[in-house]
PDB file of C-alpha atoms in Angstrom:
ATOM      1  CA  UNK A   1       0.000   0.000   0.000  1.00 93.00           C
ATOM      2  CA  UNK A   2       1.455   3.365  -0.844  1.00 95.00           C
ATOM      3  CA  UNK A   3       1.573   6.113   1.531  1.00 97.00           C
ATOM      4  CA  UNK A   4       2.456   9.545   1.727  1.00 98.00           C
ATOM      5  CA  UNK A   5       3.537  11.551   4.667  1.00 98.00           C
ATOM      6  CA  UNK A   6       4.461  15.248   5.208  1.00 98.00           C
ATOM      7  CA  UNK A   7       6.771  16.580   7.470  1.00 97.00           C
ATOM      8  CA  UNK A   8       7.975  20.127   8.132  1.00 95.00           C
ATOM      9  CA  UNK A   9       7.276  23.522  10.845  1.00 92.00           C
ATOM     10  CA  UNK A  10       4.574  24.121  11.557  1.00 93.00           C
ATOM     11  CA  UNK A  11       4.897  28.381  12.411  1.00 97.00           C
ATOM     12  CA  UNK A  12       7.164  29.939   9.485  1.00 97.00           C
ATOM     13  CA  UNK A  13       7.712  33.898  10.270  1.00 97.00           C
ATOM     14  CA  UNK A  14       7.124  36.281   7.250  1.00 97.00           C
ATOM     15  CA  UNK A  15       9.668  36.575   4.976  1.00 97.00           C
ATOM     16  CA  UNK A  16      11.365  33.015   5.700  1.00 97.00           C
ATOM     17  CA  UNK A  17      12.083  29.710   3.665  1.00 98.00           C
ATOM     18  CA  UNK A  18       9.265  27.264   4.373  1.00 98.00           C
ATOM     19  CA  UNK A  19      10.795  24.100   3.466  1.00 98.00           C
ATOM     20  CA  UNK A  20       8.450  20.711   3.679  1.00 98.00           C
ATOM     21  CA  UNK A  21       9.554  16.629   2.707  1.00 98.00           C
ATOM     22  CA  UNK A  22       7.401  14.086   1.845  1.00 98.00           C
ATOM     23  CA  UNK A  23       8.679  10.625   2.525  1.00 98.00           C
ATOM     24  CA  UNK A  24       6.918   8.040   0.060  1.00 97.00           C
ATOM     25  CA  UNK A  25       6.113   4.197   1.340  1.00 97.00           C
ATOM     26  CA  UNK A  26       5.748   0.898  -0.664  1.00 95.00           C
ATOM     27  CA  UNK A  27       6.352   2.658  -3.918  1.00 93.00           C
ATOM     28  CA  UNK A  28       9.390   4.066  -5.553  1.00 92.00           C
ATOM     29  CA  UNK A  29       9.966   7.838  -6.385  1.00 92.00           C
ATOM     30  CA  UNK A  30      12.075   6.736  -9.255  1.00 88.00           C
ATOM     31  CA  UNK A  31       9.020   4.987 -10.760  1.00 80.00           C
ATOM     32  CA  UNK A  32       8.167   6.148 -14.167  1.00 82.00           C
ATOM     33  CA  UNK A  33       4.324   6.016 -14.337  1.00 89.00           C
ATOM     34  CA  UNK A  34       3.847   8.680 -11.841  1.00 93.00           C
ATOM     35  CA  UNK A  35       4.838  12.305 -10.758  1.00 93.00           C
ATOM     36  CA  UNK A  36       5.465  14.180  -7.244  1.00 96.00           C
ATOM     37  CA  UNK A  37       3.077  16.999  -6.316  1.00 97.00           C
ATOM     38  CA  UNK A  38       2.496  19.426  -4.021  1.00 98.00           C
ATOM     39  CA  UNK A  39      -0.776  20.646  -3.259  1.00 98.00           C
ATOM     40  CA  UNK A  40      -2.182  23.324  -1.116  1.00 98.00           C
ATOM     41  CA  UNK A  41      -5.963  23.968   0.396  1.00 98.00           C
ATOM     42  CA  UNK A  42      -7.391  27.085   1.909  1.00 95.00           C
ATOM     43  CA  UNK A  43     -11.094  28.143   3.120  1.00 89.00           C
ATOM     44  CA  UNK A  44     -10.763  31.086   0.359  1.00 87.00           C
ATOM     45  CA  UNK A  45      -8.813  29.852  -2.564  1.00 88.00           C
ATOM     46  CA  UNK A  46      -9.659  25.950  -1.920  1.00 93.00           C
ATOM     47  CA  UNK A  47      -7.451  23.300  -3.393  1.00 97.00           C
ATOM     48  CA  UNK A  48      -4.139  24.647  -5.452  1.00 97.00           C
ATOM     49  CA  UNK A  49      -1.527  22.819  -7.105  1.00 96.00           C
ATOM     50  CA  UNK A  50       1.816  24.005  -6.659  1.00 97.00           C
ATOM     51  CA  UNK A  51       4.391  22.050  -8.155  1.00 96.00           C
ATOM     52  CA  UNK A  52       5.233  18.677 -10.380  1.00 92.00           C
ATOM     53  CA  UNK A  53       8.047  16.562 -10.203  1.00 94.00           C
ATOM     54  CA  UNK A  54       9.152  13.517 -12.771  1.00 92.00           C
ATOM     55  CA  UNK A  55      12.153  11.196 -11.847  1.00 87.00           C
ATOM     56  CA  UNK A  56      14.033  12.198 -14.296  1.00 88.00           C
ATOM     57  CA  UNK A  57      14.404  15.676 -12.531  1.00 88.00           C
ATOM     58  CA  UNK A  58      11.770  17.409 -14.797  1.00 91.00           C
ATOM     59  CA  UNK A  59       9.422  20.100 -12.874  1.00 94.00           C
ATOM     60  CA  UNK A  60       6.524  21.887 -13.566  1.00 93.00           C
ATOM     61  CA  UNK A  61       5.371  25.364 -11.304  1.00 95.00           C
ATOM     62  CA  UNK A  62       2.475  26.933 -10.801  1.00 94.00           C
ATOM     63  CA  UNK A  63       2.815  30.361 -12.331  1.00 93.00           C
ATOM     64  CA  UNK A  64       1.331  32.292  -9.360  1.00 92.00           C
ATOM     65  CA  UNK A  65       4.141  30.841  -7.338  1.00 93.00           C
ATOM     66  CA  UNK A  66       6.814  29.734  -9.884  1.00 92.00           C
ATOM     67  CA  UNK A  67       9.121  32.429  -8.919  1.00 94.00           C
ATOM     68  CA  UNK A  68       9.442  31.787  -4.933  1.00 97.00           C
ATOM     69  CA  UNK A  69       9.056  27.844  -4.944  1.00 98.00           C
ATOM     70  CA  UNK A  70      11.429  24.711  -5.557  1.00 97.00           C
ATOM     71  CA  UNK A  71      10.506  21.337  -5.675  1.00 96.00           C
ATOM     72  CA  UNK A  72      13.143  18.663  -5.240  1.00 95.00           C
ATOM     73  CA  UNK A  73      13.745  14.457  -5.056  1.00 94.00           C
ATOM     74  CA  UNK A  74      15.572  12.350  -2.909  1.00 93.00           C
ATOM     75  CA  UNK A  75      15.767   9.129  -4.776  1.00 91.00           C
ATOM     76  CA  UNK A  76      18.163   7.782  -1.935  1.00 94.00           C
ATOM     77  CA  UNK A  77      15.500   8.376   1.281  1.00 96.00           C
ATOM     78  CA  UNK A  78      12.473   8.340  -1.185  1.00 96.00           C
ATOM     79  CA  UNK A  79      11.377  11.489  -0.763  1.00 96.00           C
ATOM     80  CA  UNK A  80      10.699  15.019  -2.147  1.00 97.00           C
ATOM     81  CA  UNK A  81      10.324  18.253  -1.014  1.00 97.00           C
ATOM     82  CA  UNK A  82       9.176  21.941  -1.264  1.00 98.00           C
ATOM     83  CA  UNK A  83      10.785  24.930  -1.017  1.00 98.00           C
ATOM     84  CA  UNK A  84       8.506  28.937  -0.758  1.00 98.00           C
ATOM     85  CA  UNK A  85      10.424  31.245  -0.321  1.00 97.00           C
ATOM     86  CA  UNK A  86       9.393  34.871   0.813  1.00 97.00           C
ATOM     87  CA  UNK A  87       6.781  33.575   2.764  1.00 97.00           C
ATOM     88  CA  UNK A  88       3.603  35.866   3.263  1.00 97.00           C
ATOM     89  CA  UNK A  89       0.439  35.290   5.128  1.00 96.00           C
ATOM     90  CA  UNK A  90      -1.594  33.876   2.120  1.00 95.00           C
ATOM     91  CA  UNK A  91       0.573  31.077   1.956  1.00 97.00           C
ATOM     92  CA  UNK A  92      -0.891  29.848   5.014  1.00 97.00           C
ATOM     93  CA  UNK A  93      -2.229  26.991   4.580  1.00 98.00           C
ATOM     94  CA  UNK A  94      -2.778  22.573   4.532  1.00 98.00           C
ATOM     95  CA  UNK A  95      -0.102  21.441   2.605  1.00 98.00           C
ATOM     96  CA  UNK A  96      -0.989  17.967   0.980  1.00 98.00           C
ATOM     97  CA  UNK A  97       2.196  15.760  -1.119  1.00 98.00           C
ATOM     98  CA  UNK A  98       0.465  13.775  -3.860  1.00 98.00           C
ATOM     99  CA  UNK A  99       1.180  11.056  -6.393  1.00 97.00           C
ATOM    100  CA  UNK A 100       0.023  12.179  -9.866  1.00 94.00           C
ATOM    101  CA  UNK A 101      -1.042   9.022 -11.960  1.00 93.00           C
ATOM    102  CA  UNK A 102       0.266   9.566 -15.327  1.00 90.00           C
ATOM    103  CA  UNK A 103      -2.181   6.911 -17.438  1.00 91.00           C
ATOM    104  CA  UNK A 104      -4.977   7.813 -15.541  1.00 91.00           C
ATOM    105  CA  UNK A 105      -4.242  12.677 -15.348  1.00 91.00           C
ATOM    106  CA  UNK A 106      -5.244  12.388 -11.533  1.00 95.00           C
ATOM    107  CA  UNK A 107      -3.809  12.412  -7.921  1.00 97.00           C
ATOM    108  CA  UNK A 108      -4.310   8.945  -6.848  1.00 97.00           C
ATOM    109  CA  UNK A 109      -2.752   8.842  -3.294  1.00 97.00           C
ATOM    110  CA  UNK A 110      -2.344  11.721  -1.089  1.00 98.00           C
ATOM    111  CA  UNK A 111      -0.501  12.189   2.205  1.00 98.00           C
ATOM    112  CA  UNK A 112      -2.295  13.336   5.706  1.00 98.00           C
ATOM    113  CA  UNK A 113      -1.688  16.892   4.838  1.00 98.00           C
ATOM    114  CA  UNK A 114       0.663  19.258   7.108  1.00 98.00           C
ATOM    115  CA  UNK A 115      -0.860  22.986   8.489  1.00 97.00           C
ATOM    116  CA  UNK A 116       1.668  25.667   7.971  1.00 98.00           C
ATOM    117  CA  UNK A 117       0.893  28.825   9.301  1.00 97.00           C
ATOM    118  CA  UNK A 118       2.926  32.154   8.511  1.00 97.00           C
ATOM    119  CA  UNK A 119       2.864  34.675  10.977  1.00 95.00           C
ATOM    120  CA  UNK A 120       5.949  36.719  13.297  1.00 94.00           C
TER     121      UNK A 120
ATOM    122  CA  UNK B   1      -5.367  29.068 -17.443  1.00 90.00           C
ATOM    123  CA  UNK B   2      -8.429  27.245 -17.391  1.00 93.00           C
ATOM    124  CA  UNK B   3     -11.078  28.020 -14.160  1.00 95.00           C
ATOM    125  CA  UNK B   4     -13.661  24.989 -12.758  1.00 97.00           C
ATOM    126  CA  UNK B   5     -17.183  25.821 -11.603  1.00 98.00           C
ATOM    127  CA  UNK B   6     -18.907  23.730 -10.046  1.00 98.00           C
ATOM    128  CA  UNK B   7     -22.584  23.857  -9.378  1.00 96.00           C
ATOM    129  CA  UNK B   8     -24.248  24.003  -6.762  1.00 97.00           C
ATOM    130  CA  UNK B   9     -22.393  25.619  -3.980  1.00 97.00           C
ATOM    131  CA  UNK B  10     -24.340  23.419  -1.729  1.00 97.00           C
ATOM    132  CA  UNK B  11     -26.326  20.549  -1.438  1.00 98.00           C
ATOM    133  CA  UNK B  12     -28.753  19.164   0.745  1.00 97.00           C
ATOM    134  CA  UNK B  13     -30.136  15.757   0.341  1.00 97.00           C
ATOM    135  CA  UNK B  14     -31.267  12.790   2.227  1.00 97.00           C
ATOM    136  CA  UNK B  15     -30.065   9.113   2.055  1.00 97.00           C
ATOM    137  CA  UNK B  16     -31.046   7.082  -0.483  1.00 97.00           C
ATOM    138  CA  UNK B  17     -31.552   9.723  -2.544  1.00 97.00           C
ATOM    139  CA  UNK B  18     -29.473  11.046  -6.024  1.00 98.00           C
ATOM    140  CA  UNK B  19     -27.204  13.338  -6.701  1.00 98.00           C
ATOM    141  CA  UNK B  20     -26.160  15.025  -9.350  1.00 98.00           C
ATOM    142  CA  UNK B  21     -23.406  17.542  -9.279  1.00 98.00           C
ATOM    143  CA  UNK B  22     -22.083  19.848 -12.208  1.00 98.00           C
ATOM    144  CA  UNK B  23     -18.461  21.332 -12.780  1.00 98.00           C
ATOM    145  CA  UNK B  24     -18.070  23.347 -16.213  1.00 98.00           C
ATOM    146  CA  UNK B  25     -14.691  24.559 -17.400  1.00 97.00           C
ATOM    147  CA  UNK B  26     -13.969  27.737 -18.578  1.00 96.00           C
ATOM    148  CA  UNK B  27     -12.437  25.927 -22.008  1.00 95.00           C
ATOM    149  CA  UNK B  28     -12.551  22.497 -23.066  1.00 95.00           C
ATOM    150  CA  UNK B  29     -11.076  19.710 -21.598  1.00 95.00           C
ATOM    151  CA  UNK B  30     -11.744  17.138 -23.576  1.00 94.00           C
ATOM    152  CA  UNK B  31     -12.205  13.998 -21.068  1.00 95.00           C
ATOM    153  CA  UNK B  32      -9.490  14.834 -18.876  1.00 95.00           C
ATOM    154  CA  UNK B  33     -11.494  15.622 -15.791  1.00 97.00           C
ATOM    155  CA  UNK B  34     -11.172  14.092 -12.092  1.00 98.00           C
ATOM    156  CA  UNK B  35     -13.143  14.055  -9.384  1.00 98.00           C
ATOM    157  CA  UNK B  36     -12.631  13.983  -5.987  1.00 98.00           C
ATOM    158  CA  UNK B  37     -14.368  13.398  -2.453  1.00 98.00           C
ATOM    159  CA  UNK B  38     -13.108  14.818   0.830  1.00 98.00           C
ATOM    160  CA  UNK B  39     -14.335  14.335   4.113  1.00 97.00           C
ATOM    161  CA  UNK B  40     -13.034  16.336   7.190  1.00 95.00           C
ATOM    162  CA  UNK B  41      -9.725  16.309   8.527  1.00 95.00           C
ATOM    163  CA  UNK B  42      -8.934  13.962   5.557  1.00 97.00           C
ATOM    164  CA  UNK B  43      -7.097  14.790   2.343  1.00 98.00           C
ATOM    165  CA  UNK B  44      -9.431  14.648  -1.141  1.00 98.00           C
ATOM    166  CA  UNK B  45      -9.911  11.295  -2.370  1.00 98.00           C
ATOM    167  CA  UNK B  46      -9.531  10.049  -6.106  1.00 98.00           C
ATOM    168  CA  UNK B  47     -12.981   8.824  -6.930  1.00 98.00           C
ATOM    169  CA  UNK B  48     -13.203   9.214 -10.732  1.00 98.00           C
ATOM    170  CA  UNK B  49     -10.437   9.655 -13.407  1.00 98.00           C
ATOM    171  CA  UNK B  50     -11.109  10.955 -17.201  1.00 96.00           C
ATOM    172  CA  UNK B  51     -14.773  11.949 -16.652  1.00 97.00           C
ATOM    173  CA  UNK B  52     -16.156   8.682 -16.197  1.00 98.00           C
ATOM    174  CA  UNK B  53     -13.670   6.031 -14.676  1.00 98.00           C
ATOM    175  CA  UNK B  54     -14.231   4.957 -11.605  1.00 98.00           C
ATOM    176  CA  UNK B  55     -11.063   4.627  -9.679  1.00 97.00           C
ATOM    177  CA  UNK B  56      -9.669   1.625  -7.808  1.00 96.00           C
ATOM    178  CA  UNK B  57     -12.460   0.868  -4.949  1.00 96.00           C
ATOM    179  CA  UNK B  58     -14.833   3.436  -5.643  1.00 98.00           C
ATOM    180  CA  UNK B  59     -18.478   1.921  -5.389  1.00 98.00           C
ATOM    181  CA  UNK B  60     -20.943   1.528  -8.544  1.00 98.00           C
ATOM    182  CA  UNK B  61     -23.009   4.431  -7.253  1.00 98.00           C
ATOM    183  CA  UNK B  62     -20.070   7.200  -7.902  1.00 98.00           C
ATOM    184  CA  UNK B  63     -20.809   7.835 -11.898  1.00 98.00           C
ATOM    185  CA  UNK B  64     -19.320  10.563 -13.806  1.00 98.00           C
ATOM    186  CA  UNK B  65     -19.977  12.061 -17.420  1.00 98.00           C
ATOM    187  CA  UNK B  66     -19.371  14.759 -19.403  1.00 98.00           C
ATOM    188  CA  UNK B  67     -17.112  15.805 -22.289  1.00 97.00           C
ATOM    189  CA  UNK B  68     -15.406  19.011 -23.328  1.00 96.00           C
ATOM    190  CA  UNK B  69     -16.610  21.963 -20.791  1.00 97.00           C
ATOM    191  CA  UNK B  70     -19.553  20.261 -18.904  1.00 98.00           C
ATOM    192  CA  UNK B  71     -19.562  17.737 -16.704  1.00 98.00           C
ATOM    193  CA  UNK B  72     -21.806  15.761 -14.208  1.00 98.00           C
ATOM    194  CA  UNK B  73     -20.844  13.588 -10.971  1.00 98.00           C
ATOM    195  CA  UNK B  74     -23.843  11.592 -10.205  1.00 98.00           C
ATOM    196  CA  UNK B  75     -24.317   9.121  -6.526  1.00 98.00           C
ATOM    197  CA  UNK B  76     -27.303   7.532  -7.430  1.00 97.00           C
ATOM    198  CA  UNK B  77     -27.896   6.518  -4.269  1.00 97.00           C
ATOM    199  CA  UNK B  78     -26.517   8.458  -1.200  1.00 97.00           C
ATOM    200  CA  UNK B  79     -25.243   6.448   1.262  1.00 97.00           C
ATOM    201  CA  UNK B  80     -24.940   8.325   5.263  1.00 96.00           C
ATOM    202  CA  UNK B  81     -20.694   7.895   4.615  1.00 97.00           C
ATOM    203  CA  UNK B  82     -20.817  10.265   0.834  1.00 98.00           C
ATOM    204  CA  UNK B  83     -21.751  13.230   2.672  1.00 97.00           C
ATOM    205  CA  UNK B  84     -19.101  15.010   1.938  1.00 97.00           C
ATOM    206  CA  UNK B  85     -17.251  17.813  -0.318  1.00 98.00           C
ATOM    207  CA  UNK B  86     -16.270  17.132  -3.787  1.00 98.00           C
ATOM    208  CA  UNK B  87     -13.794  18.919  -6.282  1.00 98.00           C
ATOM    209  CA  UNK B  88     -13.348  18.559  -9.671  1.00 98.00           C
ATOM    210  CA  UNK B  89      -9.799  18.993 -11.334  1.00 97.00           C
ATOM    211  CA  UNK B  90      -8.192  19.234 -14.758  1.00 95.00           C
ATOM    212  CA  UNK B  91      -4.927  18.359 -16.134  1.00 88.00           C
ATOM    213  CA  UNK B  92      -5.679  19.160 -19.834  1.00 84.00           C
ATOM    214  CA  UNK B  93      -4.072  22.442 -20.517  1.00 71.00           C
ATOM    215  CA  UNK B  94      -1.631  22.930 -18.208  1.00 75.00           C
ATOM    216  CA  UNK B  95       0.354  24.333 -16.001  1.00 81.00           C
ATOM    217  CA  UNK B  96      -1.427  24.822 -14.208  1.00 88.00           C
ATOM    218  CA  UNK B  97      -3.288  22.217 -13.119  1.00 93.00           C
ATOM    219  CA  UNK B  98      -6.687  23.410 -11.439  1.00 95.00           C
ATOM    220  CA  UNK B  99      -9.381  22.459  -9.079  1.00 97.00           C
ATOM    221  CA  UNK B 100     -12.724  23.723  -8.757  1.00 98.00           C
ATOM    222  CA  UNK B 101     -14.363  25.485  -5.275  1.00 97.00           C
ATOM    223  CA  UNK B 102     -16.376  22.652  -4.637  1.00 98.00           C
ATOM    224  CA  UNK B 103     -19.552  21.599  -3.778  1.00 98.00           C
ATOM    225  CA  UNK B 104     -20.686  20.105  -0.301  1.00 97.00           C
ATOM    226  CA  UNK B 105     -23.066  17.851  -0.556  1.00 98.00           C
ATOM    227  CA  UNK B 106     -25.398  18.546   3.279  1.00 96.00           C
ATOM    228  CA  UNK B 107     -27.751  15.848   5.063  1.00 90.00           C
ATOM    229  CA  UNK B 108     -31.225  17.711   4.527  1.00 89.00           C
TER     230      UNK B 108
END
């Protein structure tokens, strides 16, 4: 069974690095049907995708936060993570990591989700 | 970048009735549309994949349909556990990839 989990602060101060890992069970990151997400919910902007990761080191960013945010693998601890930089209060929010499902253009397992909150 | 509205906001039902829930995008799609359920203080869950796939586990009374900008989740007959929200999301013309505001589907 795959699973997902998040990890990272929960409290980032304003103008700080939040940086978050998701550690991936019983499936490989290096697997080739599937890409690395990050995903974000709020009560006013509801569910936003962030960022996309392929194995072979390809990413894709959403424009609205493509020039702040990194998204990185870790084939050796099976992982990846996020990087926002410049942190503001709107990027508070439930940060979810998600396996995107090439065949079938969906998020097929998510993890727990992790509350960050910005704020001095 | 292509928006998702889905229709109603809100809806109230009772068990063992059906529901039919709408999500029209701004520009077509083609079939490439997803839909998801979440409950709270859980993360979404896949339930259908290109507009009418049910995905692994999902029960017969989850249909979707729908092609290019309109589409239709249907639970034809709600069980007390599907009250719930549900998002739609698209992966068509991308980045980026988008969601729609939901709809929360209420015991009435």
């Amino acid at each position: 069974q795959v699973q997902l989990q998040e990890s990272g602060p929960g409290l980032v101060k304003p103008s700080e690095t939040l940086s978050l890992t998701c550690t991936v069970s019983g499936a490989s990151v290096s697997g080739g049907s599937y890409y690395w997400s990050w995903i974000r919910q709020t009560p006013g902007k509801g569910l936003e995708w962030i960022a996309y990761l392929y194995y072979t080191g390809s990413t894709t960013y959403n424009p609205s936060v493509k020039s702040r945010v990194t998204i990185s693998l870790d084939m050796s601890k099976n992982q990846f993570s996020l990087t926002l930089s410049s942190v503001i209060a709107a990027d508070t929010a439930l940060y979810y990591c998600a396996r995107g499902n090439l065949a079938l253009r969906a998020f097929d397992v998510w993890g727990p989700g992790t509350m960050v909150a910005v704020s001095s | 970048e292509i928006v998702l509205t889905q229709s109603p906001a809100t809806l109230s039902l009772s068990p063992g009735e059906r529901a039919t829930l709408s999500c029209r995008a701004s520009q077509s799609v083609s079939s490439f549309l997803a839909w998801y359920q979440q409950k709270p203080g859980q993360a979404p869950r896949l339930l259908i994949y290109d507009a009418s796939n049910r995905a692994t586990g999902i029960p017969a009374r989850f249909s979707g349909s729908g092609s290019g900008t309109d589409f239709t989740l249907t639970i034809s007959s709600l069980e007390p556990e599907d009250f719930a929200v549900y998002y739609c999301q698209q992966r068509t013309n991308w980045p980026p990839i988008t969601f729609g505001q939901g709809t929360r589907l209420d015991f009435k």
